[in-house]
Structure formats: C-alpha cells, structure tokens
Amino acid sequence: AQTVTQSQPEMSVQEAETVTLSCTYDTSENNYYLFWYKQPPSRQMILVIRQEAYKQQNATENRFSVNFQKAAKSFSLKISDSQLGDTAMYFCAFMKPNTGNQFYFGTGTSLTVIP
Amino acid sequence: DSGVTQTPKHLITATGQRVTLRCSPRSGDLSVYWYQQSLDQGLQFLIQYYNGEERAKGNILERFSAQQFPDLHSELNLSSLELGDSALYFCASSVVGADGNTIYFGEGSWLTVV
C-alpha cells in the first residue's frame, strides 16, 4: 500500500514571508500523481496544485510551487508571500492511475499565517 | 464550486437512528469516493465506487454502507448511529484521462449525532 507522510503537524509563518510544507511518500510505482489540497476553516477541500510524476518540471500556481524530488520521493509545497487567507490545513495526496484512481492522503499540516 | 453536490449540508439525529447522505459527482466523473473527517482529524477513506461497482474499501464500519446508482450518484447509509459517528462526511469524484486524474470534493455533509 502507498503511504503519504506529513511530518509537520503544525507550522506558522509571518504574513508576506515564505513557508515550505513537507511531504514524503512511499511507492514502487513509476507513474503517479501528487497533489496538495487546502482546507480552510470553512472545511471545504480545495485543490492547490498537482504534479505528474513523469514531468521533471516543478508545478507552479501563482504563489504556490512544489519541489518534486522523485528519487527521494519528496513533494514539498512552497507558499510565497504568505497571506492571511492561506491559513488552513494542507493535505498532501498521492494517486496511481489505472488502478481505479485510488487516492492516499497524508495526515495534514496546519498552517497559521500571523499578521 | 467543484461541481460535486452533497446533500444534506447539515444533519442532526439521535443515537440509534439511520441516515442517508447523497452525492452527485461532477458531470462525466465515474469514480465516487466517501471520506469521513472527525473534528481535528485527517481524512479517513471509507469507500470508492467506479461506474457502479465497488472499487476499494477503507475503514468503513459494518454499520455503514454505500452504493452508486446507474446515473452515477451515490448514497452513503449510516445506521445504528453512535455519538462517535459525528463528523464531516465528504464525497469526492474523479475522472480518468487527460484531466490529470484529479479528485474533486463536495462541500461535505455535517452529521451531528446527539
């Protein structure tokens, strides 16, 4: 079974600063997808960013970018210019295709942006 | 708006009762997933359906059951409810293909058992 590990239960960052959330995963697959989801206090699950394992280029979405290290099985999320609205729980997720699209989630990192 | 619709949004019921949570996936999505999230907890995978058939089962209690209908909507049935079943229940859906196999979540159904 695949496992996803988020080793930082809680983090904080000053507004306008940069923060990096860690995620590691364990798999023997070569083709898979990785995701970061954000869950603000409203509890809605929002897709932040997605990375295909076959792509060497790191995905970027505005202030959000990832550092994908395939050999190390690491998938960290960098948030630049942190904003108060970034305060949320962040979940890392892994999916391997062609197996019914099973998704595996980490336990989450609670991020607080301090004004 | 993710396109995944869940009803009801909020539900309060007594212990021992039975409830049904309903989910309509995004148009074209064949996979439906159910997750449970208790207060200050992570996501617990319950069950997944693909085009009407059960595809994967997680930590789903025997008191819980689910199904996916021919029109692809899904229902999660929770019976003999206990206080510990109070949680936010998410439905999610995904499509296989060029979309990148992303999973999209509904807004959840808040269940409170009293």
Short mmCIF file of C-alpha atoms in Angstrom, two decimals:
data_model
loop_
_atom_site.label_atom_id
_atom_site.label_comp_id
_atom_site.label_asym_id
_atom_site.label_seq_id
_atom_site.Cartn_x
_atom_site.Cartn_y
_atom_site.Cartn_z
CA ALA A 1 0.00 0.00 0.00
CA GLN A 2 1.06 3.54 -0.64
CA THR A 3 1.81 5.81 2.30
CA VAL A 4 1.99 9.57 2.47
CA THR A 5 3.78 11.24 5.37
CA GLN A 6 3.49 14.83 6.50
CA SER A 7 5.90 15.21 9.37
CA GLN A 8 4.91 18.75 10.38
CA PRO A 9 1.58 18.73 12.23
CA GLU A 10 1.63 22.50 12.73
CA MET A 11 3.51 25.41 11.21
CA SER A 12 3.31 29.18 11.31
CA VAL A 13 4.62 31.93 9.10
CA GLN A 14 4.62 35.69 9.17
CA GLU A 15 2.48 37.43 6.61
CA ALA A 16 4.39 38.12 3.36
CA GLU A 17 7.05 35.54 4.23
CA THR A 18 7.71 32.20 2.55
CA VAL A 19 6.95 28.81 4.07
CA THR A 20 7.59 25.26 2.91
CA LEU A 21 5.44 22.29 3.87
CA SER A 22 6.98 18.83 3.63
CA CYS A 23 5.56 15.63 2.23
CA THR A 24 7.14 12.28 1.54
CA TYR A 25 5.57 9.21 0.05
CA ASP A 26 6.39 5.58 -0.43
CA THR A 27 5.67 3.78 -3.67
CA SER A 28 7.19 1.35 -6.13
CA GLU A 29 5.24 2.88 -8.98
CA ASN A 30 6.86 4.95 -11.69
CA ASN A 31 3.77 6.70 -12.97
CA TYR A 32 1.63 8.57 -10.46
CA TYR A 33 0.21 11.94 -9.49
CA LEU A 34 0.79 14.11 -6.45
CA PHE A 35 -1.45 16.80 -5.06
CA TRP A 36 -1.71 19.44 -2.39
CA TYR A 37 -5.15 20.26 -1.05
CA LYS A 38 -6.04 23.16 1.21
CA GLN A 39 -8.77 23.01 3.84
CA PRO A 40 -9.55 26.45 5.31
CA PRO A 41 -11.71 26.91 8.42
CA SER A 42 -14.79 26.52 6.21
CA ARG A 43 -13.65 22.86 5.92
CA GLN A 44 -14.00 22.87 2.14
CA MET A 45 -11.29 20.83 0.37
CA ILE A 46 -9.66 22.90 -2.35
CA LEU A 47 -7.11 21.70 -4.87
CA VAL A 48 -3.97 23.83 -4.65
CA ILE A 49 -1.58 22.20 -7.08
CA ARG A 50 -0.97 18.97 -8.98
CA GLN A 51 2.21 17.29 -10.22
CA GLU A 52 2.55 14.44 -12.69
CA ALA A 53 5.46 12.16 -11.80
CA TYR A 54 6.62 11.89 -15.41
CA LYS A 55 7.15 15.65 -15.59
CA GLN A 56 10.51 16.85 -14.37
CA GLN A 57 9.42 20.46 -14.22
CA ASN A 58 8.00 21.52 -10.87
CA ALA A 59 4.40 22.67 -10.95
CA THR A 60 3.58 26.27 -10.13
CA GLU A 61 0.30 28.04 -9.45
CA ASN A 62 0.76 31.71 -8.70
CA ARG A 63 2.26 31.94 -5.20
CA PHE A 64 2.25 28.15 -4.77
CA SER A 65 5.01 25.95 -6.13
CA VAL A 66 6.31 22.49 -5.44
CA ASN A 67 9.72 20.92 -5.13
CA PHE A 68 9.30 17.45 -6.57
CA GLN A 69 12.21 15.12 -5.91
CA LYS A 70 11.22 11.80 -7.48
CA ALA A 71 14.25 9.81 -6.41
CA ALA A 72 13.86 10.99 -2.84
CA LYS A 73 10.07 10.56 -3.00
CA SER A 74 9.62 14.05 -1.70
CA PHE A 75 6.94 16.58 -2.66
CA SER A 76 7.12 19.83 -0.72
CA LEU A 77 4.85 22.84 -1.12
CA LYS A 78 6.26 26.33 -1.05
CA ILE A 79 3.95 29.26 -0.38
CA SER A 80 5.45 32.62 -1.23
CA ASP A 81 4.23 35.99 0.02
CA SER A 82 2.01 34.28 2.58
CA GLN A 83 -1.41 35.82 3.07
CA LEU A 84 -3.87 35.59 5.93
CA GLY A 85 -6.18 33.61 3.67
CA ASP A 86 -3.55 30.90 3.40
CA THR A 87 -4.31 29.88 6.99
CA ALA A 88 -5.60 26.35 6.58
CA MET A 89 -4.91 22.67 6.90
CA TYR A 90 -2.86 21.39 3.98
CA PHE A 91 -3.06 17.79 2.83
CA CYS A 92 -0.62 16.06 0.54
CA ALA A 93 -2.06 13.28 -1.62
CA PHE A 94 -0.80 10.53 -3.91
CA MET A 95 -2.67 8.77 -6.71
CA LYS A 96 -1.66 5.97 -9.01
CA PRO A 97 -3.69 5.72 -12.20
CA ASN A 98 -5.02 2.61 -13.85
CA THR A 99 -5.92 1.10 -10.50
CA GLY A 100 -9.31 2.69 -10.13
CA ASN A 101 -7.82 6.03 -9.17
CA GLN A 102 -7.12 5.30 -5.55
CA PHE A 103 -6.01 8.35 -3.61
CA TYR A 104 -3.88 8.33 -0.48
CA PHE A 105 -3.79 11.33 1.84
CA GLY A 106 -1.31 12.45 4.45
CA THR A 107 -2.39 13.47 7.93
CA GLY A 108 -2.19 17.18 7.16
CA THR A 109 -0.20 20.22 8.25
CA SER A 110 -1.99 23.04 9.99
CA LEU A 111 -0.59 26.35 8.74
CA THR A 112 -1.22 29.64 10.52
CA VAL A 113 -0.29 32.92 8.87
CA ILE A 114 0.49 35.52 11.50
CA PRO A 115 -0.32 39.16 10.75
CA ASP B 1 -17.67 25.32 -6.96
CA SER B 2 -16.15 21.90 -7.53
CA GLY B 3 -19.21 20.51 -9.30
CA VAL B 4 -19.69 17.79 -6.69
CA THR B 5 -23.01 18.18 -4.88
CA GLN B 6 -23.74 16.77 -1.46
CA THR B 7 -27.00 16.76 0.46
CA PRO B 8 -27.89 17.46 3.15
CA LYS B 9 -25.30 20.01 4.23
CA HIS B 10 -26.19 19.65 7.88
CA LEU B 11 -27.95 16.87 9.73
CA ILE B 12 -28.72 16.33 13.40
CA THR B 13 -30.04 12.99 14.51
CA ALA B 14 -30.29 10.82 17.59
CA THR B 15 -28.26 7.80 18.53
CA GLY B 16 -29.55 4.57 17.08
CA GLN B 17 -31.04 6.26 14.04
CA ARG B 18 -30.24 5.79 10.37
CA VAL B 19 -29.37 8.49 7.85
CA THR B 20 -28.59 8.64 4.17
CA LEU B 21 -26.13 11.06 2.65
CA ARG B 22 -26.39 11.77 -1.05
CA CYS B 23 -23.76 12.75 -3.58
CA SER B 24 -23.88 13.79 -7.21
CA PRO B 25 -20.45 13.65 -8.85
CA ARG B 26 -19.14 16.07 -11.43
CA SER B 27 -20.55 15.52 -14.90
CA GLY B 28 -18.60 12.73 -16.56
CA ASP B 29 -16.81 11.51 -13.43
CA LEU B 30 -17.15 7.77 -12.99
CA SER B 31 -15.38 7.42 -9.64
CA VAL B 32 -17.03 8.42 -6.38
CA TYR B 33 -15.28 8.39 -3.02
CA TRP B 34 -16.53 8.81 0.53
CA TYR B 35 -14.37 10.18 3.32
CA GLN B 36 -15.02 10.82 6.99
CA GLN B 37 -13.38 13.67 8.86
CA SER B 38 -13.92 13.97 12.58
CA LEU B 39 -13.11 17.16 14.47
CA ASP B 40 -9.41 17.97 14.23
CA GLN B 41 -8.77 14.74 12.38
CA GLY B 42 -7.47 13.85 8.99
CA LEU B 43 -9.37 12.30 6.15
CA GLN B 44 -10.46 8.72 6.69
CA PHE B 45 -11.16 6.91 3.44
CA LEU B 46 -14.37 4.94 3.63
CA ILE B 47 -15.16 3.53 0.21
CA GLN B 48 -14.82 4.08 -3.53
CA TYR B 49 -17.11 3.23 -6.39
CA TYR B 50 -16.27 3.19 -10.07
CA ASN B 51 -19.08 3.17 -12.62
CA GLY B 52 -21.46 1.47 -10.24
CA GLU B 53 -19.10 -1.09 -8.78
CA GLU B 54 -17.25 -1.06 -5.52
CA ARG B 55 -13.56 -0.46 -6.28
CA ALA B 56 -11.88 -0.02 -2.92
CA LYS B 57 -12.86 -0.19 0.70
CA GLY B 58 -11.18 1.58 3.56
CA ASN B 59 -12.05 1.95 7.22
CA ILE B 60 -15.77 1.67 6.74
CA LEU B 61 -17.77 0.26 9.62
CA GLU B 62 -20.18 -2.59 9.07
CA ARG B 63 -22.98 -0.23 10.16
CA PHE B 64 -22.19 1.88 7.12
CA SER B 65 -22.93 1.00 3.53
CA ALA B 66 -22.83 2.76 0.21
CA GLN B 67 -23.85 2.31 -3.38
CA GLN B 68 -23.50 4.03 -6.71
CA PHE B 69 -26.52 4.12 -8.97
CA PRO B 70 -26.71 3.86 -12.78
CA ASP B 71 -26.90 7.64 -13.05
CA LEU B 72 -23.61 7.68 -11.09
CA HIS B 73 -24.95 9.43 -7.99
CA SER B 74 -24.01 7.75 -4.76
CA GLU B 75 -25.51 7.33 -1.32
CA LEU B 76 -23.82 6.60 1.98
CA ASN B 77 -26.06 4.93 4.53
CA LEU B 78 -25.17 5.20 8.20
CA SER B 79 -27.16 3.09 10.62
CA SER B 80 -27.33 2.45 14.37
CA LEU B 81 -25.66 5.79 14.79
CA GLU B 82 -23.38 6.45 17.73
CA LEU B 83 -22.05 9.70 19.16
CA GLY B 84 -18.66 8.94 17.65
CA ASP B 85 -20.13 8.98 14.17
CA SER B 86 -20.49 12.74 14.38
CA ALA B 87 -18.25 14.04 11.64
CA LEU B 88 -17.98 15.79 8.33
CA TYR B 89 -18.59 13.34 5.51
CA PHE B 90 -17.07 14.21 2.18
CA CYS B 91 -17.98 12.89 -1.19
CA ALA B 92 -15.46 13.31 -3.99
CA SER B 93 -15.28 12.34 -7.62
CA SER B 94 -12.64 11.93 -10.25
CA VAL B 95 -12.31 11.25 -13.94
CA VAL B 96 -9.76 9.10 -15.67
CA GLY B 97 -7.92 10.66 -18.53
CA ALA B 98 -6.32 13.83 -19.73
CA ASP B 99 -7.78 15.83 -16.84
CA GLY B 100 -4.95 14.51 -14.78
CA ASN B 101 -6.96 12.23 -12.60
CA THR B 102 -7.71 14.91 -10.06
CA ILE B 103 -10.13 14.31 -7.22
CA TYR B 104 -12.70 17.00 -6.53
CA PHE B 105 -14.52 17.30 -3.24
CA GLY B 106 -18.03 18.33 -2.40
CA GLU B 107 -18.66 20.74 0.46
CA GLY B 108 -19.40 17.90 2.82
CA SER B 109 -22.32 16.82 4.96
CA TRP B 110 -22.06 17.71 8.62
CA LEU B 111 -23.55 14.96 10.75
CA THR B 112 -24.19 15.52 14.42
CA VAL B 113 -25.40 12.60 16.49
CA VAL B 114 -26.97 13.56 19.82
#
